[in-house]
Amino acid sequence: MWTYNKALEYPINIKCPNPKLAKFIISQYGGPDGELAASLRYLSQRFGMPDQKAKAILNDIGTEELAHLEMVGTIVHQLTKGASIEEIEKYGLGAYYTDHGVGVYPQAAAGYPFTAAVLAVKGDPIADLQEDLAAEQKARATYEKLIDLCRDDPDVIDPLRFLREREVVHFQRFGEALRGVQDKLAQKKFCMNDMKPINKKDNDDCGCNN
Amino acid sequence: MIDDNTNLDNCNCNCDNCPDSTRREMMMKIRELDFAIIELALYLDTHPEDEKALCLHKEYCKDVKALKDQYQKVYGPLTIKYPCNKWRWLEEPWPWERGNF
Ligand SMILES: [Fe+2]
């Protein structure tokens, strides 16, 4: 279970609303490489992990991604709150406004709603961790594009930089977890599901009483 | 990572002796410690044998607990697990509201 902390992981205080930037940044809320997808990807994959380190890292990074989801939602909220209807229309948020007002709805920058189709849970630790390494790089690349697009507003760039850095750290930790899982799978007697040994030879005793 | 300018930037009233400056400073310190704890926890997940990291983690957990106790007594709860005589959870701004601490 989780306990909510009434504070952002990194402070955000955007002084001027700018719906144009909100239209791009919403992608990190509900887009294909966004924080919601990241969190659900890791928190769902953790159930299928064979070793303690991999379970822990997916659990704890999945949790941090929820804090990032809140940060991205905060950026979008502060960029749209108080914007005039003229600005909203002028910067292409008219369609969004029709369906969601200035609420924060999980969608990609291109407008399609959040879908679980953007995340994968293969139930295979190597495939899942490789997926996560790629996901972190895609999120990093997205933040870099957003930083380019937001170059005129330091209040927006500052938290985006923080979020970008976190993706780099997550990538590093997933790499270490993957190496741990690979080492474990290389041990002959390791049982994947507490039932079937991964690489059982005919007369191997896997030690799992099956 | 967090420099001193951030404090000034956050001050909405643009004065040097803002009455909220103590609160802001305390919140910033809490945030720094909470962040360091997250970072150390992720590191320890894949390096559980690292004594130095473990030591730092212990130290920061102790510091942030003391600081949060002090903060919550004055400025209200940071989680719903803080007991109050009246329901103070509703009184303070939420993290997404502009100019929050
Ligand atoms: Fe991440």
Coordinates of C-alpha atoms and ligand atoms in Angstrom, one line a residue:
Chain A
M1 CA 0.0 0.0 0.0
W2 CA 1.0 3.6 -0.3
T3 CA 0.9 6.7 1.9
Y4 CA 0.4 10.1 0.3
N5 CA 3.0 12.8 1.2
K6 CA 1.6 16.3 0.9
A7 CA 4.6 17.7 -1.0
L8 CA 6.0 17.5 -4.5
E9 CA 9.2 15.6 -5.0
Y10 CA 10.7 18.7 -6.5
P11 CA 9.2 22.2 -6.2
I12 CA 7.1 23.7 -9.1
N13 CA 6.0 27.3 -9.2
I14 CA 5.1 28.5 -12.6
K15 CA 4.3 32.2 -12.6
C16 CA 2.8 32.7 -16.1
P17 CA 0.2 30.4 -17.6
N18 CA 1.1 29.1 -21.0
P19 CA -1.4 26.7 -22.5
K20 CA 0.8 26.1 -25.5
L21 CA 3.4 24.3 -23.4
A22 CA 0.7 22.4 -21.5
K23 CA -0.4 20.9 -24.8
F24 CA 3.0 19.3 -25.3
I25 CA 3.8 18.4 -21.7
I26 CA 0.5 16.5 -21.2
S27 CA 2.2 13.7 -23.1
Q28 CA 4.4 12.9 -20.1
Y29 CA 1.2 12.5 -18.1
G30 CA -0.7 10.1 -20.3
G31 CA 1.3 9.6 -23.4
P32 CA 3.2 6.5 -24.6
D33 CA 6.4 7.3 -22.6
G34 CA 4.7 9.2 -19.8
E35 CA 4.8 8.8 -16.1
L36 CA 1.5 7.0 -15.8
A37 CA 2.6 4.3 -18.2
A38 CA 6.0 4.0 -16.5
S39 CA 4.4 3.6 -13.0
L40 CA 1.9 1.0 -14.2
R41 CA 4.6 -0.8 -16.2
Y42 CA 6.9 -1.3 -13.3
L43 CA 4.3 -1.9 -10.6
S44 CA 2.7 -4.6 -12.7
Q45 CA 5.9 -6.2 -13.8
R46 CA 7.3 -6.6 -10.3
F47 CA 4.9 -9.5 -9.5
G48 CA 6.8 -11.6 -12.1
M49 CA 10.3 -10.9 -11.0
P50 CA 12.5 -13.8 -9.7
D51 CA 14.9 -12.1 -7.4
Q52 CA 14.7 -9.6 -4.5
K53 CA 16.7 -6.9 -6.1
A54 CA 14.5 -6.8 -9.2
K55 CA 11.3 -6.8 -7.2
A56 CA 12.6 -4.0 -5.0
I57 CA 13.8 -1.8 -7.8
L58 CA 10.5 -2.1 -9.8
N59 CA 8.5 -1.5 -6.7
D60 CA 10.5 1.6 -5.7
I61 CA 11.0 3.1 -9.1
G62 CA 7.3 2.5 -9.9
T63 CA 6.5 4.4 -6.7
E64 CA 8.8 7.3 -7.6
E65 CA 7.1 7.5 -11.1
L66 CA 3.8 8.2 -9.3
A67 CA 5.5 11.2 -7.7
H68 CA 6.6 12.3 -11.2
L69 CA 3.0 11.9 -12.5
E70 CA 2.0 14.3 -9.8
M71 CA 4.7 16.7 -10.9
V72 CA 3.8 16.6 -14.6
G73 CA 0.1 17.1 -13.6
T74 CA 1.1 20.1 -11.5
I75 CA 3.0 21.6 -14.5
V76 CA 0.0 21.2 -16.8
H77 CA -2.4 22.5 -14.1
Q78 CA -0.3 25.6 -13.5
L79 CA 0.2 26.3 -17.2
T80 CA -3.5 26.2 -17.9
K81 CA -5.1 27.7 -14.8
G82 CA -6.0 31.3 -15.3
A83 CA -5.3 31.2 -19.0
S84 CA -7.9 33.2 -21.0
I85 CA -10.2 31.4 -23.4
E86 CA -8.6 33.3 -26.3
E87 CA -5.2 31.9 -25.3
I88 CA -6.6 28.4 -25.0
E89 CA -8.1 28.7 -28.5
K90 CA -5.1 30.4 -30.1
Y91 CA -2.7 27.7 -28.9
G92 CA -4.7 24.8 -30.1
L93 CA -6.2 23.6 -26.9
G94 CA -9.8 24.3 -28.1
A95 CA -10.5 20.6 -28.7
Y96 CA -9.0 19.6 -25.3
Y97 CA -11.0 22.4 -23.6
T98 CA -14.2 21.0 -25.2
D99 CA -13.8 17.6 -23.6
H100 CA -11.8 18.3 -20.4
G101 CA -12.0 22.1 -19.7
V102 CA -8.7 22.8 -17.9
G103 CA -8.8 19.6 -16.0
V104 CA -5.7 17.3 -16.3
Y105 CA -6.6 14.3 -18.5
P106 CA -4.1 11.5 -19.3
Q107 CA -3.5 11.8 -23.0
A108 CA -0.7 12.0 -25.5
A109 CA 0.4 15.3 -27.0
A110 CA -1.2 14.2 -30.2
G111 CA -4.6 13.9 -28.4
Y112 CA -5.2 10.2 -28.0
P113 CA -6.2 9.1 -24.5
F114 CA -4.0 7.0 -22.2
T115 CA -3.9 3.4 -23.2
A116 CA -2.4 0.3 -21.5
A117 CA -1.3 -0.8 -25.0
V118 CA 1.8 1.4 -24.5
L119 CA 3.1 -0.8 -21.8
A120 CA 4.1 -4.4 -21.7
V121 CA 4.2 -7.1 -19.1
K122 CA 5.6 -10.2 -20.5
G123 CA 6.0 -12.3 -17.4
D124 CA 9.6 -12.8 -18.4
P125 CA 12.2 -11.0 -16.3
I126 CA 14.7 -10.4 -19.1
A127 CA 12.2 -9.2 -21.6
D128 CA 10.5 -7.0 -19.0
L129 CA 13.7 -5.4 -17.7
Q130 CA 14.9 -4.8 -21.3
E131 CA 11.6 -3.1 -22.0
D132 CA 12.2 -0.9 -18.9
L133 CA 15.6 0.2 -20.0
A134 CA 14.2 1.3 -23.4
A135 CA 11.2 3.0 -21.6
E136 CA 13.6 5.1 -19.5
Q137 CA 15.6 6.2 -22.6
K138 CA 12.4 7.1 -24.4
A139 CA 11.2 9.1 -21.4
R140 CA 14.6 10.9 -21.3
A141 CA 14.4 11.7 -25.0
T142 CA 10.9 13.0 -24.5
Y143 CA 12.0 15.3 -21.7
E144 CA 14.8 16.6 -23.9
K145 CA 12.4 17.5 -26.6
L146 CA 10.1 19.2 -24.1
I147 CA 13.0 21.2 -22.7
D148 CA 13.7 22.4 -26.3
L149 CA 10.1 23.4 -26.7
C150 CA 9.9 25.2 -23.3
R151 CA 13.3 27.0 -23.8
D152 CA 11.7 30.4 -22.9
D153 CA 10.3 29.6 -19.6
P154 CA 12.8 28.8 -16.8
D155 CA 10.0 27.9 -14.3
V156 CA 9.0 25.0 -16.6
I157 CA 12.5 23.9 -17.7
D158 CA 13.7 23.5 -14.1
P159 CA 11.4 20.7 -13.1
L160 CA 11.6 19.1 -16.5
R161 CA 15.4 18.9 -16.0
F162 CA 14.9 17.2 -12.7
L163 CA 12.6 14.7 -14.3
R164 CA 15.0 14.0 -17.1
E165 CA 17.8 13.3 -14.7
R166 CA 15.7 10.8 -12.8
E167 CA 15.2 8.8 -16.1
V168 CA 19.0 8.5 -16.3
V169 CA 19.2 7.2 -12.8
H170 CA 16.4 4.8 -13.3
F171 CA 18.1 3.4 -16.5
Q172 CA 21.2 2.8 -14.4
R173 CA 19.4 0.9 -11.7
F174 CA 17.4 -1.2 -14.1
G175 CA 20.7 -2.1 -15.9
E176 CA 22.1 -3.3 -12.5
A177 CA 18.9 -5.3 -11.8
L178 CA 19.0 -6.9 -15.2
R179 CA 22.6 -8.1 -14.6
G180 CA 21.5 -9.5 -11.3
V181 CA 18.7 -11.5 -12.9
Q182 CA 21.0 -12.7 -15.7
D183 CA 23.5 -14.0 -13.1
K184 CA 20.7 -15.7 -11.3
L185 CA 19.4 -17.4 -14.4
A186 CA 22.9 -18.6 -15.2
Q187 CA 22.9 -20.7 -12.0
K188 CA 21.7 -24.1 -13.0
K189 CA 19.5 -24.8 -10.0
F190 CA 17.4 -21.7 -10.0
C191 CA 13.6 -22.2 -10.3
M192 CA 11.7 -19.5 -12.1
N193 CA 8.2 -20.0 -10.8
D194 CA 8.9 -22.0 -7.7
M195 CA 7.8 -24.9 -10.0
K196 CA 9.8 -25.3 -13.1
P197 CA 13.5 -24.9 -13.3
I198 CA 14.5 -22.5 -16.0
N199 CA 17.2 -24.6 -17.6
K200 CA 16.5 -28.0 -16.3
K201 CA 18.6 -30.8 -17.5
D202 CA 17.1 -34.3 -17.4
N203 CA 18.3 -35.6 -14.1
D204 CA 18.9 -32.2 -12.4
D205 CA 17.5 -31.8 -8.9
C206 CA 16.3 -28.3 -8.8
G207 CA 15.6 -28.4 -5.1
C208 CA 12.0 -27.2 -5.4
N209 CA 10.4 -30.6 -4.6
N210 CA 8.7 -30.8 -8.0
Chain B
M1 CA 20.7 20.0 -7.1
I2 CA 18.6 22.5 -5.3
D3 CA 20.3 25.9 -5.0
D4 CA 19.4 28.9 -2.8
N5 CA 17.9 30.8 -5.6
T6 CA 15.0 28.4 -5.7
N7 CA 13.9 29.8 -2.3
L8 CA 13.8 33.3 -3.6
D9 CA 12.0 32.3 -6.8
N10 CA 9.3 30.7 -4.8
C11 CA 8.6 33.8 -2.8
N12 CA 5.4 35.3 -4.3
C13 CA 5.5 38.5 -2.2
N14 CA 9.0 39.4 -3.4
C15 CA 10.2 40.6 0.0
D16 CA 13.3 39.5 1.8
N17 CA 11.7 38.9 5.1
C18 CA 8.7 37.0 4.0
P19 CA 6.9 35.7 7.1
D20 CA 6.8 32.3 5.3
S21 CA 10.5 32.1 4.8
T22 CA 11.1 29.8 7.8
R23 CA 8.4 27.5 6.6
R24 CA 9.8 27.5 3.1
E25 CA 13.3 26.7 4.3
M26 CA 12.0 23.9 6.4
M27 CA 10.0 22.4 3.6
M28 CA 13.0 22.7 1.2
K29 CA 15.2 20.9 3.7
I30 CA 12.5 18.1 4.1
R31 CA 12.3 17.8 0.3
E32 CA 16.1 17.5 0.0
L33 CA 16.2 14.8 2.7
D34 CA 13.3 12.9 1.2
F35 CA 14.9 13.0 -2.2
A36 CA 18.3 11.8 -0.8
I37 CA 16.4 9.0 0.9
I38 CA 14.7 7.9 -2.4
E39 CA 18.0 8.1 -4.3
L40 CA 19.9 6.1 -1.6
A41 CA 17.0 3.5 -1.5
L42 CA 17.2 2.9 -5.2
Y43 CA 21.0 2.6 -5.0
L44 CA 20.7 0.2 -2.1
D45 CA 18.2 -2.0 -3.9
T46 CA 21.0 -3.0 -6.3
H47 CA 23.9 -2.4 -3.9
P48 CA 22.6 -3.7 -0.5
E49 CA 26.1 -4.3 0.8
D50 CA 27.3 -0.7 0.5
E51 CA 28.0 0.3 4.1
K52 CA 28.5 3.9 3.4
A53 CA 25.2 4.3 1.6
L54 CA 23.4 2.4 4.3
C55 CA 25.0 4.8 6.9
L56 CA 23.9 7.9 5.0
H57 CA 20.4 6.4 4.6
K58 CA 20.1 5.9 8.3
E59 CA 21.3 9.4 9.1
Y60 CA 18.9 11.1 6.6
C61 CA 15.9 9.0 7.8
K62 CA 16.6 10.2 11.4
D63 CA 17.0 13.8 10.3
V64 CA 13.9 13.9 8.2
K65 CA 11.8 12.3 10.9
A66 CA 12.9 15.0 13.5
L67 CA 12.3 17.8 11.0
K68 CA 8.9 16.5 9.9
D69 CA 7.8 16.2 13.5
Q70 CA 8.8 19.8 14.1
Y71 CA 7.2 21.0 10.8
Q72 CA 3.9 19.2 11.3
K73 CA 3.4 20.5 14.8
V74 CA 3.4 24.1 13.4
Y75 CA 2.2 23.9 9.8
G76 CA -0.1 20.9 9.8
P77 CA 0.1 17.3 8.6
L78 CA 2.1 16.1 5.7
T79 CA 0.4 12.7 5.7
I80 CA -2.9 11.4 7.1
K81 CA -0.9 9.5 9.7
Y82 CA -0.4 12.6 11.8
P83 CA -2.8 12.9 14.7
C84 CA -4.6 16.3 15.1
N85 CA -7.2 17.7 17.5
K86 CA -9.1 19.1 14.6
W87 CA -8.9 18.0 10.9
R88 CA -6.0 20.2 9.7
W89 CA -5.5 18.1 6.5
L90 CA -7.9 20.5 4.7
E91 CA -6.4 23.7 5.8
E92 CA -3.1 23.9 3.9
P93 CA -2.7 24.3 0.2
W94 CA -2.1 21.2 -2.0
P95 CA 1.2 20.6 -3.7
W96 CA -0.1 21.4 -7.2
E97 CA -1.4 24.8 -6.2
R98 CA 0.8 27.7 -7.3
G99 CA 3.0 29.1 -4.5
N100 CA 2.7 26.0 -2.3
F101 CA 5.5 25.2 0.0
Ligands
FE1 FE 11.7 6.8 -14.8

